[in-house]
Amino acid sequence: MKKTILLSGLFVSLFISSVQSQYNKAARQNVIQEEVSVEVYDESTESYKVVKELREVDSDVFGNAEGNQYDLAVDGAFEGQTIAVLHLYTGEGFDFRLPTEALKEKGFSVYRWLNNPPTAKALDSALAKSCQLWIISSNQRKLSEEHAKVIKNYFDSGKGVYIWGDNQPYYADANYIADYLIGNDMQGNVMGDQTVGLLRDGSKSGIMPNHLITTGLQNIYEGITIATISAHKDLTPIIYGSSGNLVTAAYEKDGKRLLIDGGFTRLFIKWDTAGTGRYVKNAAAWLVNYERFGDAVLAEEK
């Protein structure tokens, strides 16, 4: 019995260590501080001495910690992993170039279907080689029930799904798949175009602190015109918009992970505004569901 307990403890310790090897030490921190050496004058000895103290790390022009070491995942951590993207809305120059470049920093490659989905069989085959699926909705439903069944099987297996919609009516497939998977949807058209900070002191807009997805973020751009995610008992709020509406939420239950988002304009409009690149990288790292699959997920495509 003692051997079993010891081996079990060793396994847990090794697993935690393995997870930590994929994540930066800043994981879950929004306001990131590091120990620095500072020279101070000691009046009692009338001399200078070096002491250690915590100071907030340097920030970019938007107030977020500067440097990829403050993202959730280590650069290159997910080398060889593919994100499948059903890119069903490609208007207004939405070419997914900027998200692709950001995701590449963490090792991800991106495979997209543009404007129309493949057959359900082809989707199933491609998902078998992918670590997660992103769905970017158009204003008309393009996914069939056969597609939905494939996506549900994928989701139920523990693979991550990111559902992106935007202002009415650009959530046709977002609502269809969100309802099919977790019984949820998004509605409406709210003017955003603002940067929101951390949720604190009773604020009604902002970023959920101390979540893996919001690592290194104190400020984030909400998108232009955005839809509002409906309330759901199993959703964790991630971003509330400047109007107090829920823009982004996370589902994590029974070993499954999903994000639902009412602001896909963040992926191509004002990309260089606060936090978008880091958010996209963090979201993808979280959706890998490494805490469940461990190194097995990293070996799938090798």
PDB file of C-alpha atoms in Angstrom:
ATOM      1  CA  MET A   1       0.000   0.000   0.000  1.00  0.00           C
ATOM      2  CA  LYS A   2       2.777   2.423   0.902  1.00  0.00           C
ATOM      3  CA  LYS A   3       4.506   1.724  -2.420  1.00  0.00           C
ATOM      4  CA  THR A   4       1.267   2.503  -4.272  1.00  0.00           C
ATOM      5  CA  ILE A   5       0.854   5.789  -2.437  1.00  0.00           C
ATOM      6  CA  LEU A   6       4.469   6.751  -3.074  1.00  0.00           C
ATOM      7  CA  LEU A   7       4.237   5.888  -6.766  1.00  0.00           C
ATOM      8  CA  SER A   8       0.991   7.791  -7.067  1.00  0.00           C
ATOM      9  CA  GLY A   9       2.571  10.834  -5.441  1.00  0.00           C
ATOM     10  CA  LEU A  10       5.573  10.551  -7.740  1.00  0.00           C
ATOM     11  CA  PHE A  11       3.271  10.421 -10.781  1.00  0.00           C
ATOM     12  CA  VAL A  12       1.411  13.548  -9.647  1.00  0.00           C
ATOM     13  CA  SER A  13       4.675  15.370  -9.003  1.00  0.00           C
ATOM     14  CA  LEU A  14       6.055  14.413 -12.416  1.00  0.00           C
ATOM     15  CA  PHE A  15       2.804  15.416 -14.118  1.00  0.00           C
ATOM     16  CA  ILE A  16       2.746  18.818 -12.417  1.00  0.00           C
ATOM     17  CA  SER A  17       6.381  19.323 -13.386  1.00  0.00           C
ATOM     18  CA  SER A  18       5.562  18.383 -16.977  1.00  0.00           C
ATOM     19  CA  VAL A  19       2.682  20.867 -17.109  1.00  0.00           C
ATOM     20  CA  GLN A  20       4.923  23.544 -15.672  1.00  0.00           C
ATOM     21  CA  SER A  21       7.440  22.853 -18.445  1.00  0.00           C
ATOM     22  CA  GLN A  22       4.801  23.984 -20.956  1.00  0.00           C
ATOM     23  CA  TYR A  23       3.691  27.027 -18.954  1.00  0.00           C
ATOM     24  CA  ASN A  24       5.721  30.042 -17.942  1.00  0.00           C
ATOM     25  CA  LYS A  25       6.178  30.683 -14.226  1.00  0.00           C
ATOM     26  CA  ALA A  26       3.893  33.707 -14.599  1.00  0.00           C
ATOM     27  CA  ALA A  27       0.864  31.450 -15.250  1.00  0.00           C
ATOM     28  CA  ARG A  28      -2.335  32.815 -13.659  1.00  0.00           C
ATOM     29  CA  GLN A  29      -0.701  36.136 -12.779  1.00  0.00           C
ATOM     30  CA  ASN A  30      -2.003  39.392 -14.228  1.00  0.00           C
ATOM     31  CA  VAL A  31       0.146  41.866 -12.328  1.00  0.00           C
ATOM     32  CA  ILE A  32       3.541  40.217 -12.585  1.00  0.00           C
ATOM     33  CA  GLN A  33       6.290  40.990 -10.128  1.00  0.00           C
ATOM     34  CA  GLU A  34       9.835  39.718 -10.033  1.00  0.00           C
ATOM     35  CA  GLU A  35      12.582  39.914  -7.432  1.00  0.00           C
ATOM     36  CA  VAL A  36      15.271  42.471  -8.218  1.00  0.00           C
ATOM     37  CA  SER A  37      18.447  43.540  -6.450  1.00  0.00           C
ATOM     38  CA  VAL A  38      18.382  47.151  -5.254  1.00  0.00           C
ATOM     39  CA  GLU A  39      21.151  49.184  -3.662  1.00  0.00           C
ATOM     40  CA  VAL A  40      19.950  51.152  -0.623  1.00  0.00           C
ATOM     41  CA  TYR A  41      21.648  53.339   1.937  1.00  0.00           C
ATOM     42  CA  ASP A  42      21.787  51.918   5.452  1.00  0.00           C
ATOM     43  CA  GLU A  43      21.942  54.791   7.955  1.00  0.00           C
ATOM     44  CA  SER A  44      22.978  52.506  10.814  1.00  0.00           C
ATOM     45  CA  THR A  45      26.193  51.530   9.023  1.00  0.00           C
ATOM     46  CA  GLU A  46      26.440  54.657   6.883  1.00  0.00           C
ATOM     47  CA  SER A  47      27.001  52.508   3.854  1.00  0.00           C
ATOM     48  CA  TYR A  48      25.158  51.095   0.870  1.00  0.00           C
ATOM     49  CA  LYS A  49      23.931  47.522   0.769  1.00  0.00           C
ATOM     50  CA  VAL A  50      22.120  45.346  -1.749  1.00  0.00           C
ATOM     51  CA  VAL A  51      18.633  44.087  -0.847  1.00  0.00           C
ATOM     52  CA  LYS A  52      16.026  42.049  -2.703  1.00  0.00           C
ATOM     53  CA  GLU A  53      12.563  43.423  -3.364  1.00  0.00           C
ATOM     54  CA  LEU A  54       9.589  42.652  -5.607  1.00  0.00           C
ATOM     55  CA  ARG A  55       8.858  45.048  -8.426  1.00  0.00           C
ATOM     56  CA  GLU A  56       6.331  44.922 -11.224  1.00  0.00           C
ATOM     57  CA  VAL A  57       7.970  43.955 -14.513  1.00  0.00           C
ATOM     58  CA  ASP A  58       8.201  46.413 -17.388  1.00  0.00           C
ATOM     59  CA  SER A  59       4.971  46.903 -19.302  1.00  0.00           C
ATOM     60  CA  ASP A  60       4.146  47.751 -22.903  1.00  0.00           C
ATOM     61  CA  VAL A  61       2.317  50.926 -23.936  1.00  0.00           C
ATOM     62  CA  PHE A  62      -1.009  49.295 -23.015  1.00  0.00           C
ATOM     63  CA  GLY A  63       0.007  48.357 -19.479  1.00  0.00           C
ATOM     64  CA  ASN A  64       0.541  44.623 -20.034  1.00  0.00           C
ATOM     65  CA  ALA A  65       3.747  42.862 -18.992  1.00  0.00           C
ATOM     66  CA  GLU A  66       6.210  43.121 -21.859  1.00  0.00           C
ATOM     67  CA  GLY A  67       7.800  39.958 -23.234  1.00  0.00           C
ATOM     68  CA  ASN A  68       6.705  36.484 -24.322  1.00  0.00           C
ATOM     69  CA  GLN A  69       7.962  35.065 -21.019  1.00  0.00           C
ATOM     70  CA  TYR A  70       4.799  36.547 -19.493  1.00  0.00           C
ATOM     71  CA  ASP A  71       2.453  34.665 -21.837  1.00  0.00           C
ATOM     72  CA  LEU A  72       0.810  31.525 -20.466  1.00  0.00           C
ATOM     73  CA  ALA A  73       2.899  29.104 -22.546  1.00  0.00           C
ATOM     74  CA  VAL A  74       6.601  28.874 -23.220  1.00  0.00           C
ATOM     75  CA  ASP A  75       7.579  29.764 -26.785  1.00  0.00           C
ATOM     76  CA  GLY A  76       7.620  26.621 -28.939  1.00  0.00           C
ATOM     77  CA  ALA A  77       5.859  24.552 -26.252  1.00  0.00           C
ATOM     78  CA  PHE A  78       3.343  23.128 -28.718  1.00  0.00           C
ATOM     79  CA  GLU A  79       5.604  22.549 -31.700  1.00  0.00           C
ATOM     80  CA  GLY A  80       3.936  20.213 -34.187  1.00  0.00           C
ATOM     81  CA  GLN A  81       0.396  20.881 -32.953  1.00  0.00           C
ATOM     82  CA  THR A  82      -2.245  21.979 -35.459  1.00  0.00           C
ATOM     83  CA  ILE A  83      -5.232  24.243 -34.865  1.00  0.00           C
ATOM     84  CA  ALA A  84      -8.081  23.528 -37.282  1.00  0.00           C
ATOM     85  CA  VAL A  85     -10.097  26.627 -38.203  1.00  0.00           C
ATOM     86  CA  LEU A  86     -13.529  26.689 -39.830  1.00  0.00           C
ATOM     87  CA  HIS A  87     -13.122  30.241 -41.112  1.00  0.00           C
ATOM     88  CA  LEU A  88     -16.665  30.815 -42.306  1.00  0.00           C
ATOM     89  CA  TYR A  89     -16.530  34.632 -42.387  1.00  0.00           C
ATOM     90  CA  THR A  90     -13.669  36.229 -44.330  1.00  0.00           C
ATOM     91  CA  GLY A  91     -15.030  39.704 -45.113  1.00  0.00           C
ATOM     92  CA  GLU A  92     -13.308  43.069 -44.550  1.00  0.00           C
ATOM     93  CA  GLY A  93      -9.800  41.710 -45.071  1.00  0.00           C
ATOM     94  CA  PHE A  94     -10.136  39.051 -42.385  1.00  0.00           C
ATOM     95  CA  ASP A  95      -7.306  36.762 -43.537  1.00  0.00           C
ATOM     96  CA  PHE A  96      -6.222  35.302 -40.148  1.00  0.00           C
ATOM     97  CA  ARG A  97      -2.604  36.247 -40.860  1.00  0.00           C
ATOM     98  CA  LEU A  98      -1.993  38.014 -37.554  1.00  0.00           C
ATOM     99  CA  PRO A  99      -3.407  35.264 -35.309  1.00  0.00           C
ATOM    100  CA  THR A 100      -1.443  32.688 -37.316  1.00  0.00           C
ATOM    101  CA  GLU A 101       1.815  34.583 -36.738  1.00  0.00           C
ATOM    102  CA  ALA A 102       1.105  34.887 -33.011  1.00  0.00           C
ATOM    103  CA  LEU A 103       0.194  31.211 -32.623  1.00  0.00           C
ATOM    104  CA  LYS A 104       3.352  30.180 -34.445  1.00  0.00           C
ATOM    105  CA  GLU A 105       5.381  31.635 -31.550  1.00  0.00           C
ATOM    106  CA  LYS A 106       4.029  28.851 -29.342  1.00  0.00           C
ATOM    107  CA  GLY A 107       4.652  26.172 -31.977  1.00  0.00           C
ATOM    108  CA  PHE A 108       1.130  25.936 -33.405  1.00  0.00           C
ATOM    109  CA  SER A 109       0.416  25.635 -37.102  1.00  0.00           C
ATOM    110  CA  VAL A 110      -2.993  26.584 -38.506  1.00  0.00           C
ATOM    111  CA  TYR A 111      -5.098  24.727 -41.064  1.00  0.00           C
ATOM    112  CA  ARG A 112      -8.136  26.641 -42.340  1.00  0.00           C
ATOM    113  CA  TRP A 113     -11.198  26.028 -44.464  1.00  0.00           C
ATOM    114  CA  LEU A 114     -12.347  29.325 -45.997  1.00  0.00           C
ATOM    115  CA  ASN A 115     -15.985  30.439 -46.285  1.00  0.00           C
ATOM    116  CA  ASN A 116     -17.446  26.941 -46.535  1.00  0.00           C
ATOM    117  CA  PRO A 117     -16.799  23.826 -44.452  1.00  0.00           C
ATOM    118  CA  PRO A 118     -15.496  20.530 -45.832  1.00  0.00           C
ATOM    119  CA  THR A 119     -17.669  17.440 -45.769  1.00  0.00           C
ATOM    120  CA  ALA A 120     -18.324  16.018 -42.336  1.00  0.00           C
ATOM    121  CA  LYS A 121     -16.105  13.058 -43.191  1.00  0.00           C
ATOM    122  CA  ALA A 122     -13.217  15.308 -44.252  1.00  0.00           C
ATOM    123  CA  LEU A 123     -13.650  17.412 -41.112  1.00  0.00           C
ATOM    124  CA  ASP A 124     -13.517  14.302 -38.948  1.00  0.00           C
ATOM    125  CA  SER A 125     -10.336  13.149 -40.660  1.00  0.00           C
ATOM    126  CA  ALA A 126      -8.651  16.539 -40.220  1.00  0.00           C
ATOM    127  CA  LEU A 127      -9.680  16.852 -36.582  1.00  0.00           C
ATOM    128  CA  ALA A 128      -7.989  13.546 -35.839  1.00  0.00           C
ATOM    129  CA  LYS A 129      -4.722  15.379 -36.562  1.00  0.00           C
ATOM    130  CA  SER A 130      -5.600  18.585 -34.680  1.00  0.00           C
ATOM    131  CA  CYS A 131      -5.291  19.611 -31.046  1.00  0.00           C
ATOM    132  CA  GLN A 132      -8.278  22.002 -31.163  1.00  0.00           C
ATOM    133  CA  LEU A 133     -10.974  23.469 -33.421  1.00  0.00           C
ATOM    134  CA  TRP A 134     -11.841  27.139 -33.906  1.00  0.00           C
ATOM    135  CA  ILE A 135     -15.145  28.077 -35.541  1.00  0.00           C
ATOM    136  CA  ILE A 136     -15.519  31.626 -36.887  1.00  0.00           C
ATOM    137  CA  SER A 137     -19.179  32.131 -37.683  1.00  0.00           C
ATOM    138  CA  SER A 138     -20.793  33.904 -40.609  1.00  0.00           C
ATOM    139  CA  ASN A 139     -24.271  35.410 -40.783  1.00  0.00           C
ATOM    140  CA  GLN A 140     -25.708  32.291 -42.410  1.00  0.00           C
ATOM    141  CA  ARG A 141     -25.567  28.776 -41.059  1.00  0.00           C
ATOM    142  CA  LYS A 142     -23.167  26.601 -43.055  1.00  0.00           C
ATOM    143  CA  LEU A 143     -22.680  23.625 -40.749  1.00  0.00           C
ATOM    144  CA  SER A 144     -24.980  20.624 -40.970  1.00  0.00           C
ATOM    145  CA  GLU A 145     -26.075  18.234 -38.246  1.00  0.00           C
ATOM    146  CA  GLU A 146     -23.456  15.799 -39.544  1.00  0.00           C
ATOM    147  CA  HIS A 147     -20.796  18.443 -38.946  1.00  0.00           C
ATOM    148  CA  ALA A 148     -22.222  19.088 -35.492  1.00  0.00           C
ATOM    149  CA  LYS A 149     -22.021  15.381 -34.601  1.00  0.00           C
ATOM    150  CA  VAL A 150     -18.368  15.263 -35.642  1.00  0.00           C
ATOM    151  CA  ILE A 151     -17.608  18.369 -33.584  1.00  0.00           C
ATOM    152  CA  LYS A 152     -19.453  17.007 -30.554  1.00  0.00           C
ATOM    153  CA  ASN A 153     -17.519  13.725 -30.674  1.00  0.00           C
ATOM    154  CA  TYR A 154     -14.313  15.735 -30.861  1.00  0.00           C
ATOM    155  CA  PHE A 155     -15.358  17.961 -27.965  1.00  0.00           C
ATOM    156  CA  ASP A 156     -16.497  15.003 -25.877  1.00  0.00           C
ATOM    157  CA  SER A 157     -13.066  13.421 -26.366  1.00  0.00           C
ATOM    158  CA  GLY A 158     -11.570  16.371 -24.461  1.00  0.00           C
ATOM    159  CA  LYS A 159     -10.235  18.341 -27.421  1.00  0.00           C
ATOM    160  CA  GLY A 160     -10.725  22.100 -27.170  1.00  0.00           C
ATOM    161  CA  VAL A 161     -13.244  24.108 -29.184  1.00  0.00           C
ATOM    162  CA  TYR A 162     -13.265  27.895 -29.654  1.00  0.00           C
ATOM    163  CA  ILE A 163     -16.579  29.327 -30.917  1.00  0.00           C
ATOM    164  CA  TRP A 164     -16.280  32.851 -32.357  1.00  0.00           C
ATOM    165  CA  GLY A 165     -19.229  35.040 -33.305  1.00  0.00           C
ATOM    166  CA  ASP A 166     -19.753  38.762 -33.539  1.00  0.00           C
ATOM    167  CA  ASN A 167     -22.569  41.291 -33.621  1.00  0.00           C
ATOM    168  CA  GLN A 168     -25.964  40.205 -34.918  1.00  0.00           C
ATOM    169  CA  PRO A 169     -26.337  38.379 -37.303  1.00  0.00           C
ATOM    170  CA  TYR A 170     -22.766  37.047 -37.371  1.00  0.00           C
ATOM    171  CA  TYR A 171     -23.351  34.177 -34.993  1.00  0.00           C
ATOM    172  CA  ALA A 172     -25.396  31.728 -37.055  1.00  0.00           C
ATOM    173  CA  ASP A 173     -23.060  28.746 -36.729  1.00  0.00           C
ATOM    174  CA  ALA A 174     -21.674  29.978 -33.413  1.00  0.00           C
ATOM    175  CA  ASN A 175     -25.116  29.644 -31.864  1.00  0.00           C
ATOM    176  CA  TYR A 176     -25.866  26.379 -33.621  1.00  0.00           C
ATOM    177  CA  ILE A 177     -22.699  24.690 -32.348  1.00  0.00           C
ATOM    178  CA  ALA A 178     -22.741  26.333 -28.914  1.00  0.00           C
ATOM    179  CA  ASP A 179     -26.278  25.110 -28.373  1.00  0.00           C
ATOM    180  CA  TYR A 180     -25.421  21.653 -29.703  1.00  0.00           C
ATOM    181  CA  LEU A 181     -22.415  21.293 -27.394  1.00  0.00           C
ATOM    182  CA  ILE A 182     -23.376  23.061 -24.160  1.00  0.00           C
ATOM    183  CA  GLY A 183     -26.833  24.598 -24.602  1.00  0.00           C
ATOM    184  CA  ASN A 184     -25.646  28.193 -24.931  1.00  0.00           C
ATOM    185  CA  ASP A 185     -25.765  31.108 -27.378  1.00  0.00           C
ATOM    186  CA  MET A 186     -24.972  34.794 -27.949  1.00  0.00           C
ATOM    187  CA  GLN A 187     -27.258  37.643 -28.934  1.00  0.00           C
ATOM    188  CA  GLY A 188     -27.362  41.318 -29.831  1.00  0.00           C
ATOM    189  CA  ASN A 189     -25.171  44.094 -31.123  1.00  0.00           C
ATOM    190  CA  VAL A 190     -23.284  46.218 -28.592  1.00  0.00           C
ATOM    191  CA  MET A 191     -20.902  48.997 -29.559  1.00  0.00           C
ATOM    192  CA  GLY A 192     -17.509  48.341 -28.004  1.00  0.00           C
ATOM    193  CA  ASP A 193     -14.237  49.655 -29.408  1.00  0.00           C
ATOM    194  CA  GLN A 194     -12.804  50.173 -25.898  1.00  0.00           C
ATOM    195  CA  THR A 195      -9.980  48.747 -23.820  1.00  0.00           C
ATOM    196  CA  VAL A 196     -11.036  47.222 -20.514  1.00  0.00           C
ATOM    197  CA  GLY A 197      -8.863  46.556 -17.447  1.00  0.00           C
ATOM    198  CA  LEU A 198      -8.963  43.974 -14.677  1.00  0.00           C
ATOM    199  CA  LEU A 199     -12.201  43.180 -12.870  1.00  0.00           C
ATOM    200  CA  ARG A 200     -11.755  44.639  -9.385  1.00  0.00           C
ATOM    201  CA  ASP A 201     -13.558  46.638  -6.705  1.00  0.00           C
ATOM    202  CA  GLY A 202     -17.015  45.771  -8.002  1.00  0.00           C
ATOM    203  CA  SER A 203     -16.319  46.838 -11.596  1.00  0.00           C
ATOM    204  CA  LYS A 204     -18.780  45.550 -14.189  1.00  0.00           C
ATOM    205  CA  SER A 205     -16.392  45.463 -17.130  1.00  0.00           C
ATOM    206  CA  GLY A 206     -12.957  43.941 -17.484  1.00  0.00           C
ATOM    207  CA  ILE A 207     -10.805  40.817 -17.458  1.00  0.00           C
ATOM    208  CA  MET A 208     -11.248  37.922 -15.031  1.00  0.00           C
ATOM    209  CA  PRO A 209      -8.088  37.903 -12.855  1.00  0.00           C
ATOM    210  CA  ASN A 210      -6.005  34.853 -11.968  1.00  0.00           C
ATOM    211  CA  HIS A 211      -7.190  32.632 -14.825  1.00  0.00           C
ATOM    212  CA  LEU A 212      -4.722  30.762 -17.024  1.00  0.00           C
ATOM    213  CA  ILE A 213      -6.224  32.410 -20.115  1.00  0.00           C
ATOM    214  CA  THR A 214      -5.664  35.930 -18.750  1.00  0.00           C
ATOM    215  CA  THR A 215      -2.039  35.390 -17.766  1.00  0.00           C
ATOM    216  CA  GLY A 216      -0.014  38.571 -18.291  1.00  0.00           C
ATOM    217  CA  LEU A 217      -3.067  40.689 -19.119  1.00  0.00           C
ATOM    218  CA  GLN A 218      -4.152  43.779 -17.239  1.00  0.00           C
ATOM    219  CA  ASN A 219      -5.815  45.431 -20.224  1.00  0.00           C
ATOM    220  CA  ILE A 220      -7.487  44.065 -23.342  1.00  0.00           C
ATOM    221  CA  TYR A 221      -9.265  45.444 -26.384  1.00  0.00           C
ATOM    222  CA  GLU A 222     -12.867  44.207 -26.531  1.00  0.00           C
ATOM    223  CA  GLY A 223     -13.572  44.412 -30.278  1.00  0.00           C
ATOM    224  CA  ILE A 224     -15.637  46.801 -32.387  1.00  0.00           C
ATOM    225  CA  THR A 225     -19.300  45.754 -32.342  1.00  0.00           C
ATOM    226  CA  ILE A 226     -19.875  42.668 -30.253  1.00  0.00           C
ATOM    227  CA  ALA A 227     -22.486  40.118 -29.274  1.00  0.00           C
ATOM    228  CA  THR A 228     -23.312  39.206 -25.687  1.00  0.00           C
ATOM    229  CA  ILE A 229     -22.859  35.668 -24.360  1.00  0.00           C
ATOM    230  CA  SER A 230     -25.946  34.329 -22.621  1.00  0.00           C
ATOM    231  CA  ALA A 231     -25.723  33.363 -18.956  1.00  0.00           C
ATOM    232  CA  HIS A 232     -24.903  29.688 -18.303  1.00  0.00           C
ATOM    233  CA  LYS A 233     -24.243  27.956 -14.988  1.00  0.00           C
ATOM    234  CA  ASP A 234     -21.161  26.154 -16.313  1.00  0.00           C
ATOM    235  CA  LEU A 235     -19.460  29.154 -17.907  1.00  0.00           C
ATOM    236  CA  THR A 236     -16.662  31.134 -16.287  1.00  0.00           C
ATOM    237  CA  PRO A 237     -16.594  34.796 -17.405  1.00  0.00           C
ATOM    238  CA  ILE A 238     -13.289  35.771 -19.021  1.00  0.00           C
ATOM    239  CA  ILE A 239     -14.011  39.233 -20.472  1.00  0.00           C
ATOM    240  CA  TYR A 240     -16.834  41.647 -19.718  1.00  0.00           C
ATOM    241  CA  GLY A 241     -17.100  44.459 -22.258  1.00  0.00           C
ATOM    242  CA  SER A 242     -17.180  48.183 -21.549  1.00  0.00           C
ATOM    243  CA  SER A 243     -20.995  48.029 -21.463  1.00  0.00           C
ATOM    244  CA  GLY A 244     -20.935  45.298 -18.823  1.00  0.00           C
ATOM    245  CA  ASN A 245     -21.910  42.601 -21.313  1.00  0.00           C
ATOM    246  CA  LEU A 246     -20.242  39.193 -21.257  1.00  0.00           C
ATOM    247  CA  VAL A 247     -18.001  39.035 -24.330  1.00  0.00           C
ATOM    248  CA  THR A 248     -15.941  35.894 -23.666  1.00  0.00           C
ATOM    249  CA  ALA A 249     -16.547  32.893 -21.426  1.00  0.00           C
ATOM    250  CA  ALA A 250     -14.883  29.549 -20.738  1.00  0.00           C
ATOM    251  CA  TYR A 251     -16.453  26.137 -20.244  1.00  0.00           C
ATOM    252  CA  GLU A 252     -14.475  23.576 -18.278  1.00  0.00           C
ATOM    253  CA  LYS A 253     -16.326  20.515 -17.090  1.00  0.00           C
ATOM    254  CA  ASP A 254     -15.849  16.733 -17.177  1.00  0.00           C
ATOM    255  CA  GLY A 255     -12.390  17.134 -18.690  1.00  0.00           C
ATOM    256  CA  LYS A 256     -13.675  19.231 -21.597  1.00  0.00           C
ATOM    257  CA  ARG A 257     -12.748  22.801 -22.559  1.00  0.00           C
ATOM    258  CA  LEU A 258     -14.514  25.359 -24.712  1.00  0.00           C
ATOM    259  CA  LEU A 259     -14.409  29.110 -25.264  1.00  0.00           C
ATOM    260  CA  ILE A 260     -17.293  31.144 -26.617  1.00  0.00           C
ATOM    261  CA  ASP A 261     -16.682  34.687 -27.808  1.00  0.00           C
ATOM    262  CA  GLY A 262     -18.864  37.468 -29.179  1.00  0.00           C
ATOM    263  CA  GLY A 263     -16.053  39.607 -30.591  1.00  0.00           C
ATOM    264  CA  PHE A 264     -14.218  38.047 -33.527  1.00  0.00           C
ATOM    265  CA  THR A 265     -13.300  41.516 -34.805  1.00  0.00           C
ATOM    266  CA  ARG A 266     -10.405  41.402 -32.307  1.00  0.00           C
ATOM    267  CA  LEU A 267      -8.730  38.888 -34.609  1.00  0.00           C
ATOM    268  CA  PHE A 268      -8.203  41.376 -37.435  1.00  0.00           C
ATOM    269  CA  ILE A 269      -9.237  44.920 -36.459  1.00  0.00           C
ATOM    270  CA  LYS A 270      -6.937  46.977 -34.221  1.00  0.00           C
ATOM    271  CA  TRP A 271      -4.834  43.878 -33.571  1.00  0.00           C
ATOM    272  CA  ASP A 272      -2.054  45.995 -32.118  1.00  0.00           C
ATOM    273  CA  THR A 273      -4.355  47.418 -29.456  1.00  0.00           C
ATOM    274  CA  ALA A 274      -4.120  46.065 -25.913  1.00  0.00           C
ATOM    275  CA  GLY A 275      -3.508  42.396 -25.322  1.00  0.00           C
ATOM    276  CA  THR A 276      -4.955  40.654 -28.375  1.00  0.00           C
ATOM    277  CA  GLY A 277      -1.864  38.715 -29.417  1.00  0.00           C
ATOM    278  CA  ARG A 278      -1.182  37.457 -25.900  1.00  0.00           C
ATOM    279  CA  TYR A 279      -4.836  36.566 -25.381  1.00  0.00           C
ATOM    280  CA  VAL A 280      -4.940  34.478 -28.577  1.00  0.00           C
ATOM    281  CA  LYS A 281      -1.787  32.594 -27.597  1.00  0.00           C
ATOM    282  CA  ASN A 282      -3.046  31.983 -24.063  1.00  0.00           C
ATOM    283  CA  ALA A 283      -6.431  30.769 -25.286  1.00  0.00           C
ATOM    284  CA  ALA A 284      -4.847  28.274 -27.660  1.00  0.00           C
ATOM    285  CA  ALA A 285      -2.480  26.993 -24.969  1.00  0.00           C
ATOM    286  CA  TRP A 286      -5.410  26.500 -22.573  1.00  0.00           C
ATOM    287  CA  LEU A 287      -7.527  24.706 -25.186  1.00  0.00           C
ATOM    288  CA  VAL A 288      -4.791  22.109 -25.718  1.00  0.00           C
ATOM    289  CA  ASN A 289      -6.073  20.742 -22.391  1.00  0.00           C
ATOM    290  CA  TYR A 290      -2.567  19.711 -21.416  1.00  0.00           C
ATOM    291  CA  GLU A 291      -3.634  19.175 -17.824  1.00  0.00           C
ATOM    292  CA  ARG A 292      -5.746  16.255 -19.065  1.00  0.00           C
ATOM    293  CA  PHE A 293      -3.659  14.782 -21.871  1.00  0.00           C
ATOM    294  CA  GLY A 294      -0.116  15.504 -20.730  1.00  0.00           C
ATOM    295  CA  ASP A 295       2.724  14.619 -23.074  1.00  0.00           C
ATOM    296  CA  ALA A 296       0.430  12.342 -25.095  1.00  0.00           C
ATOM    297  CA  VAL A 297      -0.996  15.374 -26.865  1.00  0.00           C
ATOM    298  CA  LEU A 298       2.489  16.519 -27.829  1.00  0.00           C
ATOM    299  CA  ALA A 299       3.326  13.114 -29.286  1.00  0.00           C
ATOM    300  CA  GLU A 300       0.257  12.866 -31.510  1.00  0.00           C
ATOM    301  CA  GLU A 301       1.755  14.539 -34.556  1.00  0.00           C
ATOM    302  CA  LYS A 302       5.339  13.322 -34.162  1.00  0.00           C
TER     303      LYS A 302
END
